[in-house]
C-alpha atoms as an extended CHARMM CRD file, in Angstrom:
* protein
*
       222  EXT
         1         1  UNK       CA             77.6780000000      -23.0780000000     -193.9560000000  PROA      1               0.0000000000
         2         2  UNK       CA             78.2010000000      -19.8420000000     -195.9290000000  PROA      2               0.0000000000
         3         3  UNK       CA             75.2530000000      -18.7810000000     -198.2310000000  PROA      3               0.0000000000
         4         4  UNK       CA             76.6030000000      -17.0080000000     -201.4030000000  PROA      4               0.0000000000
         5         5  UNK       CA             73.9010000000      -15.0900000000     -203.5470000000  PROA      5               0.0000000000
         6         6  UNK       CA             74.5270000000      -15.0870000000     -207.1890000000  PROA      6               0.0000000000
         7         7  UNK       CA             72.8860000000      -12.2730000000     -209.4640000000  PROA      7               0.0000000000
         8         8  UNK       CA             69.6740000000      -12.9430000000     -211.1270000000  PROA      8               0.0000000000
         9         9  UNK       CA             69.8310000000      -14.4300000000     -214.5510000000  PROA      9               0.0000000000
        10        10  UNK       CA             67.4600000000      -15.3800000000     -217.3710000000  PROA      10              0.0000000000
        11        11  UNK       CA             65.2400000000      -12.2830000000     -216.9010000000  PROA      11              0.0000000000
        12        12  UNK       CA             62.1160000000      -12.5240000000     -218.9820000000  PROA      12              0.0000000000
        13        13  UNK       CA             58.7810000000      -10.8280000000     -219.2550000000  PROA      13              0.0000000000
        14        14  UNK       CA             55.4410000000      -13.0320000000     -219.2430000000  PROA      14              0.0000000000
        15        15  UNK       CA             51.8530000000      -12.4920000000     -218.8480000000  PROA      15              0.0000000000
        16        16  UNK       CA             49.2720000000      -10.2500000000     -220.7190000000  PROA      16              0.0000000000
        17        17  UNK       CA             47.2970000000       -6.9630000000     -220.5670000000  PROA      17              0.0000000000
        18        18  UNK       CA             46.4330000000       -6.6170000000     -216.9700000000  PROA      18              0.0000000000
        19        19  UNK       CA             49.2640000000       -8.5440000000     -215.5580000000  PROA      19              0.0000000000
        20        20  UNK       CA             52.8720000000       -8.5980000000     -216.4780000000  PROA      20              0.0000000000
        21        21  UNK       CA             55.3650000000      -10.5430000000     -214.5600000000  PROA      21              0.0000000000
        22        22  UNK       CA             59.2160000000      -10.1770000000     -214.6720000000  PROA      22              0.0000000000
        23        23  UNK       CA             60.6080000000      -13.5770000000     -214.1720000000  PROA      23              0.0000000000
        24        24  UNK       CA             64.1550000000      -14.7640000000     -213.4000000000  PROA      24              0.0000000000
        25        25  UNK       CA             66.3890000000      -17.6120000000     -212.2080000000  PROA      25              0.0000000000
        26        26  UNK       CA             67.7850000000      -17.4020000000     -208.5540000000  PROA      26              0.0000000000
        27        27  UNK       CA             71.0190000000      -19.2330000000     -207.4110000000  PROA      27              0.0000000000
        28        28  UNK       CA             72.3580000000      -19.5050000000     -203.7200000000  PROA      28              0.0000000000
        29        29  UNK       CA             75.5240000000      -21.5030000000     -203.3110000000  PROA      29              0.0000000000
        30        30  UNK       CA             76.8150000000      -22.9390000000     -200.2360000000  PROA      30              0.0000000000
        31        31  UNK       CA             80.5930000000      -22.2380000000     -200.0970000000  PROA      31              0.0000000000
        32        32  UNK       CA             80.9280000000      -22.8440000000     -196.6090000000  PROA      32              0.0000000000
        33        33  UNK       CA             82.9200000000      -25.4320000000     -194.4430000000  PROA      33              0.0000000000
        34        34  UNK       CA             79.8300000000      -27.4660000000     -193.4740000000  PROA      34              0.0000000000
        35        35  UNK       CA             76.3110000000      -28.2180000000     -194.6910000000  PROA      35              0.0000000000
        36        36  UNK       CA             73.1380000000      -26.0470000000     -194.0040000000  PROA      36              0.0000000000
        37        37  UNK       CA             70.9270000000      -28.3110000000     -192.2930000000  PROA      37              0.0000000000
        38        38  UNK       CA             67.4620000000      -27.5300000000     -191.2380000000  PROA      38              0.0000000000
        39        39  UNK       CA             64.9150000000      -29.6590000000     -189.2430000000  PROA      39              0.0000000000
        40        40  UNK       CA             61.1730000000      -28.7170000000     -189.0640000000  PROA      40              0.0000000000
        41        41  UNK       CA             58.9550000000      -29.8660000000     -186.4060000000  PROA      41              0.0000000000
        42        42  UNK       CA             55.0080000000      -29.3010000000     -186.3640000000  PROA      42              0.0000000000
        43        43  UNK       CA             53.6420000000      -28.6810000000     -182.7600000000  PROA      43              0.0000000000
        44        44  UNK       CA             50.4520000000      -30.3290000000     -182.1140000000  PROA      44              0.0000000000
        45        45  UNK       CA             47.4730000000      -28.4450000000     -183.5340000000  PROA      45              0.0000000000
        46        46  UNK       CA             49.6830000000      -26.2110000000     -185.7310000000  PROA      46              0.0000000000
        47        47  UNK       CA             49.6260000000      -25.6790000000     -189.5110000000  PROA      47              0.0000000000
        48        48  UNK       CA             53.4450000000      -24.6280000000     -189.6970000000  PROA      48              0.0000000000
        49        49  UNK       CA             56.4960000000      -26.2190000000     -188.6550000000  PROA      49              0.0000000000
        50        50  UNK       CA             59.0910000000      -24.6810000000     -186.5090000000  PROA      50              0.0000000000
        51        51  UNK       CA             62.6520000000      -24.8880000000     -187.9210000000  PROA      51              0.0000000000
        52        52  UNK       CA             65.7900000000      -25.6150000000     -186.0710000000  PROA      52              0.0000000000
        53        53  UNK       CA             69.2390000000      -25.2630000000     -187.6320000000  PROA      53              0.0000000000
        54        54  UNK       CA             72.1120000000      -27.7650000000     -187.0340000000  PROA      54              0.0000000000
        55        55  UNK       CA             75.7080000000      -26.4150000000     -187.4970000000  PROA      55              0.0000000000
        56        56  UNK       CA             78.4160000000      -29.0130000000     -187.5980000000  PROA      56              0.0000000000
        57        57  UNK       CA             81.6200000000      -27.5920000000     -185.7670000000  PROA      57              0.0000000000
        58        58  UNK       CA             85.2910000000      -28.2750000000     -186.4720000000  PROA      58              0.0000000000
        59        59  UNK       CA             85.6380000000      -30.7360000000     -183.5520000000  PROA      59              0.0000000000
        60        60  UNK       CA             82.7530000000      -32.9720000000     -184.7190000000  PROA      60              0.0000000000
        61        61  UNK       CA             80.2220000000      -31.8350000000     -182.4680000000  PROA      61              0.0000000000
        62        62  UNK       CA             76.8210000000      -30.2440000000     -183.5870000000  PROA      62              0.0000000000
        63        63  UNK       CA             75.6130000000      -26.8690000000     -182.4390000000  PROA      63              0.0000000000
        64        64  UNK       CA             71.6460000000      -26.4620000000     -182.3840000000  PROA      64              0.0000000000
        65        65  UNK       CA             70.0110000000      -22.9760000000     -183.0400000000  PROA      65              0.0000000000
        66        66  UNK       CA             66.3060000000      -23.3630000000     -182.1620000000  PROA      66              0.0000000000
        67        67  UNK       CA             63.3350000000      -21.5380000000     -183.6610000000  PROA      67              0.0000000000
        68        68  UNK       CA             65.2140000000      -19.8190000000     -186.7480000000  PROA      68              0.0000000000
        69        69  UNK       CA             62.6760000000      -20.6020000000     -189.3650000000  PROA      69              0.0000000000
        70        70  UNK       CA             59.2450000000      -21.7420000000     -190.3360000000  PROA      70              0.0000000000
        71        71  UNK       CA             58.0410000000      -24.4080000000     -192.7910000000  PROA      71              0.0000000000
        72        72  UNK       CA             54.8060000000      -24.4150000000     -194.7260000000  PROA      72              0.0000000000
        73        73  UNK       CA             53.1850000000      -27.1210000000     -196.7930000000  PROA      73              0.0000000000
        74        74  UNK       CA             52.3470000000      -25.7780000000     -200.1130000000  PROA      74              0.0000000000
        75        75  UNK       CA             50.1060000000      -27.1760000000     -202.8630000000  PROA      75              0.0000000000
        76        76  UNK       CA             51.6760000000      -25.9310000000     -206.0900000000  PROA      76              0.0000000000
        77        77  UNK       CA             51.4360000000      -28.3820000000     -208.9010000000  PROA      77              0.0000000000
        78        78  UNK       CA             53.5630000000      -30.4440000000     -209.6600000000  PROA      78              0.0000000000
        79        79  UNK       CA             55.2630000000      -30.0500000000     -206.1850000000  PROA      79              0.0000000000
        80        80  UNK       CA             53.3080000000      -30.5890000000     -203.1040000000  PROA      80              0.0000000000
        81        81  UNK       CA             55.6000000000      -30.5100000000     -200.1440000000  PROA      81              0.0000000000
        82        82  UNK       CA             56.9530000000      -28.4160000000     -197.2230000000  PROA      82              0.0000000000
        83        83  UNK       CA             58.7700000000      -25.3230000000     -197.7770000000  PROA      83              0.0000000000
        84        84  UNK       CA             61.4250000000      -23.2670000000     -195.9540000000  PROA      84              0.0000000000
        85        85  UNK       CA             59.9320000000      -19.7780000000     -195.7760000000  PROA      85              0.0000000000
        86        86  UNK       CA             61.7620000000      -16.5640000000     -196.8830000000  PROA      86              0.0000000000
        87        87  UNK       CA             65.1590000000      -18.4100000000     -197.5130000000  PROA      87              0.0000000000
        88        88  UNK       CA             65.6610000000      -16.0880000000     -200.4710000000  PROA      88              0.0000000000
        89        89  UNK       CA             63.9480000000      -12.8970000000     -201.2520000000  PROA      89              0.0000000000
        90        90  UNK       CA             63.4540000000      -10.7730000000     -204.4700000000  PROA      90              0.0000000000
        91        91  UNK       CA             62.8530000000       -6.9320000000     -204.8130000000  PROA      91              0.0000000000
        92        92  UNK       CA             62.6420000000       -4.3140000000     -207.5700000000  PROA      92              0.0000000000
        93        93  UNK       CA             63.9010000000       -0.9780000000     -206.3790000000  PROA      93              0.0000000000
        94        94  UNK       CA             64.5370000000        2.5310000000     -207.7830000000  PROA      94              0.0000000000
        95        95  UNK       CA             68.1630000000        3.8310000000     -207.9710000000  PROA      95              0.0000000000
        96        96  UNK       CA             67.2380000000        5.9340000000     -204.9780000000  PROA      96              0.0000000000
        97        97  UNK       CA             66.5440000000        2.6670000000     -202.9740000000  PROA      97              0.0000000000
        98        98  UNK       CA             62.8210000000        2.8900000000     -202.8510000000  PROA      98              0.0000000000
        99        99  UNK       CA             61.2870000000       -0.7090000000     -203.0330000000  PROA      99              0.0000000000
       100       100  UNK       CA             58.5050000000       -0.7480000000     -205.6530000000  PROA      100             0.0000000000
       101       101  UNK       CA             57.5730000000       -4.4850000000     -205.6190000000  PROA      101             0.0000000000
       102       102  UNK       CA             58.4760000000       -7.6470000000     -203.8420000000  PROA      102             0.0000000000
       103       103  UNK       CA             58.1240000000      -11.2910000000     -204.6170000000  PROA      103             0.0000000000
       104       104  UNK       CA             55.3720000000      -13.6230000000     -203.5590000000  PROA      104             0.0000000000
       105       105  UNK       CA             57.6140000000      -16.7130000000     -203.3290000000  PROA      105             0.0000000000
       106       106  UNK       CA             56.0460000000      -19.6720000000     -201.7630000000  PROA      106             0.0000000000
       107       107  UNK       CA             59.3010000000      -21.0710000000     -200.2820000000  PROA      107             0.0000000000
       108       108  UNK       CA             62.1100000000      -23.2750000000     -200.8560000000  PROA      108             0.0000000000
       109       109  UNK       CA             62.7940000000      -26.9440000000     -200.5930000000  PROA      109             0.0000000000
       110       110  UNK       CA             66.4780000000      -26.9630000000     -200.1690000000  PROA      110             0.0000000000
       111       111  UNK       CA             68.3460000000      -29.9750000000     -201.6410000000  PROA      111             0.0000000000
       112       112  UNK       CA             71.6370000000      -31.0630000000     -203.3480000000  PROA      112             0.0000000000
       113       113  UNK       CA             70.3300000000      -31.1380000000     -206.9190000000  PROA      113             0.0000000000
       114       114  UNK       CA             72.9640000000      -28.8790000000     -208.4420000000  PROA      114             0.0000000000
       115       115  UNK       CA             76.6250000000      -29.1600000000     -207.9220000000  PROA      115             0.0000000000
       116       116  UNK       CA             77.4420000000      -26.0040000000     -209.4890000000  PROA      116             0.0000000000
       117       117  UNK       CA             78.9820000000      -23.7830000000     -206.7460000000  PROA      117             0.0000000000
       118       118  UNK       CA             82.0940000000      -22.1280000000     -208.0880000000  PROA      118             0.0000000000
       119       119  UNK       CA             85.5130000000      -23.2890000000     -206.9000000000  PROA      119             0.0000000000
       120       120  UNK       CA             86.9660000000      -26.7860000000     -206.2000000000  PROA      120             0.0000000000
       121       121  UNK       CA             85.1810000000      -29.1830000000     -204.2280000000  PROA      121             0.0000000000
       122       122  UNK       CA             87.3170000000      -32.5600000000     -203.8550000000  PROA      122             0.0000000000
       123       123  UNK       CA             84.9280000000      -35.5530000000     -202.9620000000  PROA      123             0.0000000000
       124       124  UNK       CA             81.9230000000      -33.4260000000     -203.4070000000  PROA      124             0.0000000000
       125       125  UNK       CA             78.8070000000      -35.6280000000     -203.0600000000  PROA      125             0.0000000000
       126       126  UNK       CA             75.0100000000      -35.0120000000     -202.3910000000  PROA      126             0.0000000000
       127       127  UNK       CA             73.6540000000      -35.6430000000     -198.7960000000  PROA      127             0.0000000000
       128       128  UNK       CA             70.2250000000      -33.9520000000     -199.2700000000  PROA      128             0.0000000000
       129       129  UNK       CA             68.1190000000      -35.6300000000     -201.7970000000  PROA      129             0.0000000000
       130       130  UNK       CA             64.7660000000      -35.8480000000     -200.0380000000  PROA      130             0.0000000000
       131       131  UNK       CA             61.4950000000      -34.4140000000     -201.3790000000  PROA      131             0.0000000000
       132       132  UNK       CA             60.7420000000      -32.3740000000     -198.3980000000  PROA      132             0.0000000000
       133       133  UNK       CA             57.7420000000      -34.6740000000     -197.2960000000  PROA      133             0.0000000000
       134       134  UNK       CA             56.2050000000      -34.5940000000     -200.6720000000  PROA      134             0.0000000000
       135       135  UNK       CA             52.4240000000      -35.4140000000     -200.4830000000  PROA      135             0.0000000000
       136       136  UNK       CA             52.5310000000      -35.4420000000     -196.7580000000  PROA      136             0.0000000000
       137       137  UNK       CA             50.8260000000      -32.3210000000     -195.4680000000  PROA      137             0.0000000000
       138       138  UNK       CA             50.0520000000      -34.2360000000     -192.0370000000  PROA      138             0.0000000000
       139       139  UNK       CA             53.8820000000      -34.7710000000     -191.6540000000  PROA      139             0.0000000000
       140       140  UNK       CA             55.3030000000      -34.0130000000     -188.1700000000  PROA      140             0.0000000000
       141       141  UNK       CA             58.8030000000      -33.5980000000     -189.1860000000  PROA      141             0.0000000000
       142       142  UNK       CA             60.9500000000      -32.5490000000     -192.2690000000  PROA      142             0.0000000000
       143       143  UNK       CA             64.6190000000      -32.3920000000     -192.9860000000  PROA      143             0.0000000000
       144       144  UNK       CA             66.3920000000      -30.2950000000     -195.7000000000  PROA      144             0.0000000000
       145       145  UNK       CA             69.6040000000      -28.5760000000     -196.6980000000  PROA      145             0.0000000000
       146       146  UNK       CA             72.4880000000      -27.9100000000     -198.7350000000  PROA      146             0.0000000000
       147       147  UNK       CA             76.1220000000      -29.5480000000     -198.8220000000  PROA      147             0.0000000000
       148       148  UNK       CA             79.0890000000      -27.3320000000     -199.4200000000  PROA      148             0.0000000000
       149       149  UNK       CA             79.6460000000      -27.0800000000     -203.1910000000  PROA      149             0.0000000000
       150       150  UNK       CA             76.0750000000      -27.2310000000     -204.1680000000  PROA      150             0.0000000000
       151       151  UNK       CA             73.6030000000      -24.6310000000     -205.2630000000  PROA      151             0.0000000000
       152       152  UNK       CA             69.8630000000      -24.2080000000     -204.7040000000  PROA      152             0.0000000000
       153       153  UNK       CA             68.6280000000      -23.1620000000     -208.1120000000  PROA      153             0.0000000000
       154       154  UNK       CA             65.1210000000      -22.1360000000     -209.0760000000  PROA      154             0.0000000000
       155       155  UNK       CA             64.3740000000      -21.2620000000     -212.7920000000  PROA      155             0.0000000000
       156       156  UNK       CA             62.2130000000      -18.1820000000     -213.8250000000  PROA      156             0.0000000000
       157       157  UNK       CA             58.5430000000      -18.3480000000     -212.8030000000  PROA      157             0.0000000000
       158       158  UNK       CA             58.8110000000      -21.4240000000     -210.8630000000  PROA      158             0.0000000000
       159       159  UNK       CA             56.7340000000      -21.1590000000     -207.8020000000  PROA      159             0.0000000000
       160       160  UNK       CA             56.9460000000      -17.3880000000     -207.6030000000  PROA      160             0.0000000000
       161       161  UNK       CA             60.2930000000      -16.6970000000     -209.1260000000  PROA      161             0.0000000000
       162       162  UNK       CA             59.1980000000      -13.3100000000     -210.4590000000  PROA      162             0.0000000000
       163       163  UNK       CA             57.8980000000       -9.7720000000     -209.4430000000  PROA      163             0.0000000000
       164       164  UNK       CA             54.8680000000       -7.9860000000     -210.6610000000  PROA      164             0.0000000000
       165       165  UNK       CA             55.7140000000       -5.1160000000     -213.0590000000  PROA      165             0.0000000000
       166       166  UNK       CA             52.1630000000       -4.2220000000     -214.1060000000  PROA      166             0.0000000000
       167       167  UNK       CA             52.2590000000       -0.9020000000     -212.5400000000  PROA      167             0.0000000000
       168       168  UNK       CA             55.9170000000        0.0030000000     -212.8150000000  PROA      168             0.0000000000
       169       169  UNK       CA             56.6600000000        2.8350000000     -215.0270000000  PROA      169             0.0000000000
       170       170  UNK       CA             59.4470000000        2.8110000000     -217.4630000000  PROA      170             0.0000000000
       171       171  UNK       CA             62.6740000000        3.4850000000     -216.1440000000  PROA      171             0.0000000000
       172       172  UNK       CA             66.0890000000        2.0970000000     -214.7710000000  PROA      172             0.0000000000
       173       173  UNK       CA             65.7820000000       -0.1500000000     -211.6470000000  PROA      173             0.0000000000
       174       174  UNK       CA             67.8940000000       -2.7130000000     -209.5330000000  PROA      174             0.0000000000
       175       175  UNK       CA             66.6230000000       -6.0950000000     -209.2210000000  PROA      175             0.0000000000
       176       176  UNK       CA             68.0150000000       -7.4590000000     -206.0260000000  PROA      176             0.0000000000
       177       177  UNK       CA             68.1540000000      -11.1050000000     -204.7610000000  PROA      177             0.0000000000
       178       178  UNK       CA             69.1260000000      -11.5270000000     -200.9730000000  PROA      178             0.0000000000
       179       179  UNK       CA             69.4340000000      -14.8130000000     -199.2220000000  PROA      179             0.0000000000
       180       180  UNK       CA             68.8860000000      -14.9670000000     -195.3900000000  PROA      180             0.0000000000
       181       181  UNK       CA             67.4390000000      -11.3270000000     -195.3510000000  PROA      181             0.0000000000
       182       182  UNK       CA             66.3970000000      -11.8400000000     -191.5390000000  PROA      182             0.0000000000
       183       183  UNK       CA             69.7270000000      -12.8820000000     -190.6680000000  PROA      183             0.0000000000
       184       184  UNK       CA             68.1200000000      -15.5340000000     -188.3080000000  PROA      184             0.0000000000
       185       185  UNK       CA             70.0550000000      -18.5440000000     -190.2510000000  PROA      185             0.0000000000
       186       186  UNK       CA             73.5810000000      -18.8940000000     -188.9160000000  PROA      186             0.0000000000
       187       187  UNK       CA             76.4140000000      -18.8710000000     -191.4800000000  PROA      187             0.0000000000
       188       188  UNK       CA             80.0790000000      -17.9910000000     -191.6050000000  PROA      188             0.0000000000
       189       189  UNK       CA             79.5270000000      -14.5920000000     -193.1210000000  PROA      189             0.0000000000
       190       190  UNK       CA             76.7640000000      -12.2160000000     -194.1560000000  PROA      190             0.0000000000
       191       191  UNK       CA             78.3460000000       -9.8070000000     -196.6100000000  PROA      191             0.0000000000
       192       192  UNK       CA             77.8350000000      -11.9380000000     -199.4660000000  PROA      192             0.0000000000
       193       193  UNK       CA             73.9960000000      -12.5030000000     -199.0540000000  PROA      193             0.0000000000
       194       194  UNK       CA             73.0430000000       -9.9950000000     -201.7660000000  PROA      194             0.0000000000
       195       195  UNK       CA             73.4670000000       -9.5920000000     -205.4600000000  PROA      195             0.0000000000
       196       196  UNK       CA             71.8130000000       -7.6140000000     -208.1120000000  PROA      196             0.0000000000
       197       197  UNK       CA             71.2840000000       -6.5460000000     -211.8310000000  PROA      197             0.0000000000
       198       198  UNK       CA             70.4570000000       -3.1450000000     -213.1460000000  PROA      198             0.0000000000
       199       199  UNK       CA             67.7560000000       -3.3390000000     -215.7390000000  PROA      199             0.0000000000
       200       200  UNK       CA             65.9830000000       -0.8360000000     -218.1280000000  PROA      200             0.0000000000
       201       201  UNK       CA             62.1250000000       -1.3730000000     -218.2020000000  PROA      201             0.0000000000
       202       202  UNK       CA             60.4160000000        0.0080000000     -221.2380000000  PROA      202             0.0000000000
       203       203  UNK       CA             56.7880000000       -0.0590000000     -222.4640000000  PROA      203             0.0000000000
       204       204  UNK       CA             55.4760000000        0.1130000000     -226.0270000000  PROA      204             0.0000000000
       205       205  UNK       CA             51.6940000000        0.0580000000     -226.8860000000  PROA      205             0.0000000000
       206       206  UNK       CA             50.9950000000       -1.5030000000     -223.3250000000  PROA      206             0.0000000000
       207       207  UNK       CA             53.6240000000       -4.2810000000     -223.6590000000  PROA      207             0.0000000000
       208       208  UNK       CA             56.7330000000       -4.1750000000     -221.5330000000  PROA      208             0.0000000000
       209       209  UNK       CA             60.2650000000       -5.3670000000     -222.3500000000  PROA      209             0.0000000000
       210       210  UNK       CA             63.4850000000       -5.6910000000     -220.2420000000  PROA      210             0.0000000000
       211       211  UNK       CA             67.1310000000       -5.1000000000     -220.8350000000  PROA      211             0.0000000000
       212       212  UNK       CA             69.9170000000       -6.0130000000     -218.4370000000  PROA      212             0.0000000000
       213       213  UNK       CA             72.4680000000       -3.1960000000     -218.2590000000  PROA      213             0.0000000000
       214       214  UNK       CA             74.8180000000       -4.9030000000     -215.9980000000  PROA      214             0.0000000000
       215       215  UNK       CA             75.1460000000       -7.4780000000     -213.2660000000  PROA      215             0.0000000000
       216       216  UNK       CA             76.4680000000       -6.8260000000     -209.8160000000  PROA      216             0.0000000000
       217       217  UNK       CA             77.5030000000      -10.1260000000     -208.2250000000  PROA      217             0.0000000000
       218       218  UNK       CA             78.3960000000       -8.8260000000     -204.7940000000  PROA      218             0.0000000000
       219       219  UNK       CA             76.2620000000       -5.9110000000     -204.0790000000  PROA      219             0.0000000000
       220       220  UNK       CA             72.4750000000       -5.1910000000     -203.3380000000  PROA      220             0.0000000000
       221       221  UNK       CA             72.6820000000       -1.9540000000     -205.4490000000  PROA      221             0.0000000000
       222       222  UNK       CA             74.0480000000       -2.1830000000     -208.9270000000  PROA      222             0.0000000000
């Protein structure tokens, strides 16, 4: 697989006095030659599952990478299922590169719900349409992934698709989205794992607003 991070979209402010959140949509395409397949297995007595990645090779064989991720069961209405942790991460940074706030995203249930990856994908069809063991906190095993040509898309404010800007002063910042930040997941390349937008945050009478100055689909800094 090859995870391609797209720049944040649909930026919006929500909240109220005391807590303001900057929400956004995140999109990660699989533009690789094969699927991203992850299998989680929960050891006896443990709350989390240990994640294994399966990579299909050109000769038809499968290579196994052990212990590359963790899965956690999350109760977050209306979704109650197992999540791959830290698949995508979001940070708000100064133009000098200082991180001001990070996301508190609960995790990701990877699936083939959005066939929107750019380019031509002859014969594209979904393979991962499971619900990540929804309503089964006692599950011992879970399988999830993304087929080439499909996109993992999460809308603004959906299960942590935001950063807290309550204490962020007015100014110009970079909002960066990065897939596979730990680089523990195996893929064809890693130089397309980050994208960003440059924003202007302003405050008027205690209320924040945001304006996108430009989008940078291929760099962590805009």
